[in-house]
Amino acid sequence: MELWALSGVIFVMNVTGFFIMGADKNRAKKNLYRISESTLWNVAFLGGAIGVTAGMKHYRHKTKHAQFKYGLPFLSIIEIAIIIYIFNLLA
């Protein structure tokens, strides 16, 4: 995979992760059908952990859930390390 394509995928997943947290927060406020936690985790595991973590902090959503409060930042660190490693291989 080209470096620019990988960068694009990572960017899209993180933007998606950020806004999906906002959408779920908005749905929670309006008592509407919610986005499942498994969907939030899937987006995070598919490269969007940084965006989901930023969305969690920005929207103050899921901050009382230990699995999100500690798991997402931990996953973000792992993803950053993997991204740096892959970028060094491709560069």
JSON list of C-alpha atoms in Angstrom, two decimals:
[
{"chain": "A", "resi": 1, "resn": "MET", "atom": "CA", "xyz": [0.00, 0.00, 0.00]},
{"chain": "A", "resi": 2, "resn": "GLU", "atom": "CA", "xyz": [1.24, 3.47, -0.82]},
{"chain": "A", "resi": 3, "resn": "LEU", "atom": "CA", "xyz": [2.06, 5.87, 1.99]},
{"chain": "A", "resi": 4, "resn": "TRP", "atom": "CA", "xyz": [-0.52, 8.43, 0.80]},
{"chain": "A", "resi": 5, "resn": "ALA", "atom": "CA", "xyz": [-3.26, 5.78, 0.68]},
{"chain": "A", "resi": 6, "resn": "LEU", "atom": "CA", "xyz": [-2.47, 4.57, 4.18]},
{"chain": "A", "resi": 7, "resn": "SER", "atom": "CA", "xyz": [-2.46, 8.18, 5.42]},
{"chain": "A", "resi": 8, "resn": "GLY", "atom": "CA", "xyz": [-5.86, 8.71, 3.82]},
{"chain": "A", "resi": 9, "resn": "VAL", "atom": "CA", "xyz": [-7.36, 5.60, 5.41]},
{"chain": "A", "resi": 10, "resn": "ILE", "atom": "CA", "xyz": [-6.05, 6.55, 8.85]},
{"chain": "A", "resi": 11, "resn": "PHE", "atom": "CA", "xyz": [-7.35, 10.11, 8.45]},
{"chain": "A", "resi": 12, "resn": "VAL", "atom": "CA", "xyz": [-10.82, 8.96, 7.36]},
{"chain": "A", "resi": 13, "resn": "MET", "atom": "CA", "xyz": [-11.09, 6.42, 10.19]},
{"chain": "A", "resi": 14, "resn": "ASN", "atom": "CA", "xyz": [-10.11, 9.00, 12.80]},
{"chain": "A", "resi": 15, "resn": "VAL", "atom": "CA", "xyz": [-12.50, 11.65, 11.49]},
{"chain": "A", "resi": 16, "resn": "THR", "atom": "CA", "xyz": [-15.23, 9.00, 11.41]},
{"chain": "A", "resi": 17, "resn": "GLY", "atom": "CA", "xyz": [-14.37, 7.96, 14.97]},
{"chain": "A", "resi": 18, "resn": "PHE", "atom": "CA", "xyz": [-14.52, 11.53, 16.20]},
{"chain": "A", "resi": 19, "resn": "PHE", "atom": "CA", "xyz": [-17.89, 12.28, 14.65]},
{"chain": "A", "resi": 20, "resn": "ILE", "atom": "CA", "xyz": [-19.44, 8.92, 15.53]},
{"chain": "A", "resi": 21, "resn": "MET", "atom": "CA", "xyz": [-18.84, 9.72, 19.22]},
{"chain": "A", "resi": 22, "resn": "GLY", "atom": "CA", "xyz": [-20.57, 13.07, 18.70]},
{"chain": "A", "resi": 23, "resn": "ALA", "atom": "CA", "xyz": [-23.47, 11.41, 16.92]},
{"chain": "A", "resi": 24, "resn": "ASP", "atom": "CA", "xyz": [-23.91, 8.88, 19.72]},
{"chain": "A", "resi": 25, "resn": "LYS", "atom": "CA", "xyz": [-23.79, 11.64, 22.34]},
{"chain": "A", "resi": 26, "resn": "ASN", "atom": "CA", "xyz": [-26.43, 13.58, 20.42]},
{"chain": "A", "resi": 27, "resn": "ARG", "atom": "CA", "xyz": [-28.63, 10.48, 20.15]},
{"chain": "A", "resi": 28, "resn": "ALA", "atom": "CA", "xyz": [-28.22, 9.84, 23.88]},
{"chain": "A", "resi": 29, "resn": "LYS", "atom": "CA", "xyz": [-29.40, 13.37, 24.68]},
{"chain": "A", "resi": 30, "resn": "LYS", "atom": "CA", "xyz": [-32.45, 12.95, 22.45]},
{"chain": "A", "resi": 31, "resn": "ASN", "atom": "CA", "xyz": [-33.19, 9.43, 23.77]},
{"chain": "A", "resi": 32, "resn": "LEU", "atom": "CA", "xyz": [-32.95, 7.99, 20.25]},
{"chain": "A", "resi": 33, "resn": "TYR", "atom": "CA", "xyz": [-31.61, 4.67, 18.98]},
{"chain": "A", "resi": 34, "resn": "ARG", "atom": "CA", "xyz": [-27.92, 4.56, 19.95]},
{"chain": "A", "resi": 35, "resn": "ILE", "atom": "CA", "xyz": [-24.75, 3.54, 18.16]},
{"chain": "A", "resi": 36, "resn": "SER", "atom": "CA", "xyz": [-23.61, 0.28, 19.73]},
{"chain": "A", "resi": 37, "resn": "GLU", "atom": "CA", "xyz": [-20.44, 0.12, 21.80]},
{"chain": "A", "resi": 38, "resn": "SER", "atom": "CA", "xyz": [-19.19, -2.65, 19.53]},
{"chain": "A", "resi": 39, "resn": "THR", "atom": "CA", "xyz": [-19.45, -0.26, 16.56]},
{"chain": "A", "resi": 40, "resn": "LEU", "atom": "CA", "xyz": [-17.44, 2.35, 18.46]},
{"chain": "A", "resi": 41, "resn": "TRP", "atom": "CA", "xyz": [-14.79, -0.25, 19.28]},
{"chain": "A", "resi": 42, "resn": "ASN", "atom": "CA", "xyz": [-14.73, -1.56, 15.70]},
{"chain": "A", "resi": 43, "resn": "VAL", "atom": "CA", "xyz": [-14.01, 1.92, 14.36]},
{"chain": "A", "resi": 44, "resn": "ALA", "atom": "CA", "xyz": [-11.29, 2.32, 17.00]},
{"chain": "A", "resi": 45, "resn": "PHE", "atom": "CA", "xyz": [-9.68, -1.04, 16.15]},
{"chain": "A", "resi": 46, "resn": "LEU", "atom": "CA", "xyz": [-9.78, -0.31, 12.43]},
{"chain": "A", "resi": 47, "resn": "GLY", "atom": "CA", "xyz": [-7.45, 2.68, 12.83]},
{"chain": "A", "resi": 48, "resn": "GLY", "atom": "CA", "xyz": [-9.72, 5.29, 14.40]},
{"chain": "A", "resi": 49, "resn": "ALA", "atom": "CA", "xyz": [-8.70, 5.02, 18.05]},
{"chain": "A", "resi": 50, "resn": "ILE", "atom": "CA", "xyz": [-7.19, 8.50, 18.14]},
{"chain": "A", "resi": 51, "resn": "GLY", "atom": "CA", "xyz": [-10.35, 10.03, 16.69]},
{"chain": "A", "resi": 52, "resn": "VAL", "atom": "CA", "xyz": [-12.66, 8.06, 18.98]},
{"chain": "A", "resi": 53, "resn": "THR", "atom": "CA", "xyz": [-10.54, 9.09, 21.99]},
{"chain": "A", "resi": 54, "resn": "ALA", "atom": "CA", "xyz": [-10.57, 12.74, 20.90]},
{"chain": "A", "resi": 55, "resn": "GLY", "atom": "CA", "xyz": [-14.34, 12.53, 20.38]},
{"chain": "A", "resi": 56, "resn": "MET", "atom": "CA", "xyz": [-14.80, 10.99, 23.81]},
{"chain": "A", "resi": 57, "resn": "LYS", "atom": "CA", "xyz": [-12.91, 13.88, 25.40]},
{"chain": "A", "resi": 58, "resn": "HIS", "atom": "CA", "xyz": [-14.46, 16.61, 23.24]},
{"chain": "A", "resi": 59, "resn": "TYR", "atom": "CA", "xyz": [-18.06, 15.49, 23.58]},
{"chain": "A", "resi": 60, "resn": "ARG", "atom": "CA", "xyz": [-17.60, 14.19, 27.15]},
{"chain": "A", "resi": 61, "resn": "HIS", "atom": "CA", "xyz": [-19.16, 10.91, 26.09]},
{"chain": "A", "resi": 62, "resn": "LYS", "atom": "CA", "xyz": [-18.46, 7.47, 27.61]},
{"chain": "A", "resi": 63, "resn": "THR", "atom": "CA", "xyz": [-15.96, 9.06, 30.02]},
{"chain": "A", "resi": 64, "resn": "LYS", "atom": "CA", "xyz": [-17.36, 7.18, 33.03]},
{"chain": "A", "resi": 65, "resn": "HIS", "atom": "CA", "xyz": [-16.98, 3.77, 31.37]},
{"chain": "A", "resi": 66, "resn": "ALA", "atom": "CA", "xyz": [-13.62, 2.31, 32.42]},
{"chain": "A", "resi": 67, "resn": "GLN", "atom": "CA", "xyz": [-13.25, 0.32, 29.21]},
{"chain": "A", "resi": 68, "resn": "PHE", "atom": "CA", "xyz": [-13.46, 3.54, 27.21]},
{"chain": "A", "resi": 69, "resn": "LYS", "atom": "CA", "xyz": [-11.71, 5.81, 29.72]},
{"chain": "A", "resi": 70, "resn": "TYR", "atom": "CA", "xyz": [-8.60, 3.59, 29.88]},
{"chain": "A", "resi": 71, "resn": "GLY", "atom": "CA", "xyz": [-8.95, 1.30, 26.87]},
{"chain": "A", "resi": 72, "resn": "LEU", "atom": "CA", "xyz": [-9.20, 3.91, 24.14]},
{"chain": "A", "resi": 73, "resn": "PRO", "atom": "CA", "xyz": [-6.11, 5.91, 25.17]},
{"chain": "A", "resi": 74, "resn": "PHE", "atom": "CA", "xyz": [-4.18, 2.63, 25.49]},
{"chain": "A", "resi": 75, "resn": "LEU", "atom": "CA", "xyz": [-5.33, 1.52, 22.05]},
{"chain": "A", "resi": 76, "resn": "SER", "atom": "CA", "xyz": [-4.43, 4.97, 20.67]},
{"chain": "A", "resi": 77, "resn": "ILE", "atom": "CA", "xyz": [-0.85, 4.59, 21.92]},
{"chain": "A", "resi": 78, "resn": "ILE", "atom": "CA", "xyz": [-0.61, 1.15, 20.34]},
{"chain": "A", "resi": 79, "resn": "GLU", "atom": "CA", "xyz": [-2.00, 2.46, 17.04]},
{"chain": "A", "resi": 80, "resn": "ILE", "atom": "CA", "xyz": [0.43, 5.39, 17.03]},
{"chain": "A", "resi": 81, "resn": "ALA", "atom": "CA", "xyz": [3.33, 2.98, 17.51]},
{"chain": "A", "resi": 82, "resn": "ILE", "atom": "CA", "xyz": [2.05, 0.74, 14.69]},
{"chain": "A", "resi": 83, "resn": "ILE", "atom": "CA", "xyz": [1.54, 3.74, 12.39]},
{"chain": "A", "resi": 84, "resn": "ILE", "atom": "CA", "xyz": [5.07, 5.01, 13.04]},
{"chain": "A", "resi": 85, "resn": "TYR", "atom": "CA", "xyz": [6.48, 1.54, 12.40]},
{"chain": "A", "resi": 86, "resn": "ILE", "atom": "CA", "xyz": [4.57, 1.10, 9.13]},
{"chain": "A", "resi": 87, "resn": "PHE", "atom": "CA", "xyz": [5.42, 4.62, 7.92]},
{"chain": "A", "resi": 88, "resn": "ASN", "atom": "CA", "xyz": [9.10, 3.91, 8.56]},
{"chain": "A", "resi": 89, "resn": "LEU", "atom": "CA", "xyz": [8.83, 0.70, 6.53]},
{"chain": "A", "resi": 90, "resn": "LEU", "atom": "CA", "xyz": [7.12, 2.46, 3.62]},
{"chain": "A", "resi": 91, "resn": "ALA", "atom": "CA", "xyz": [9.19, 5.65, 3.64]}
]
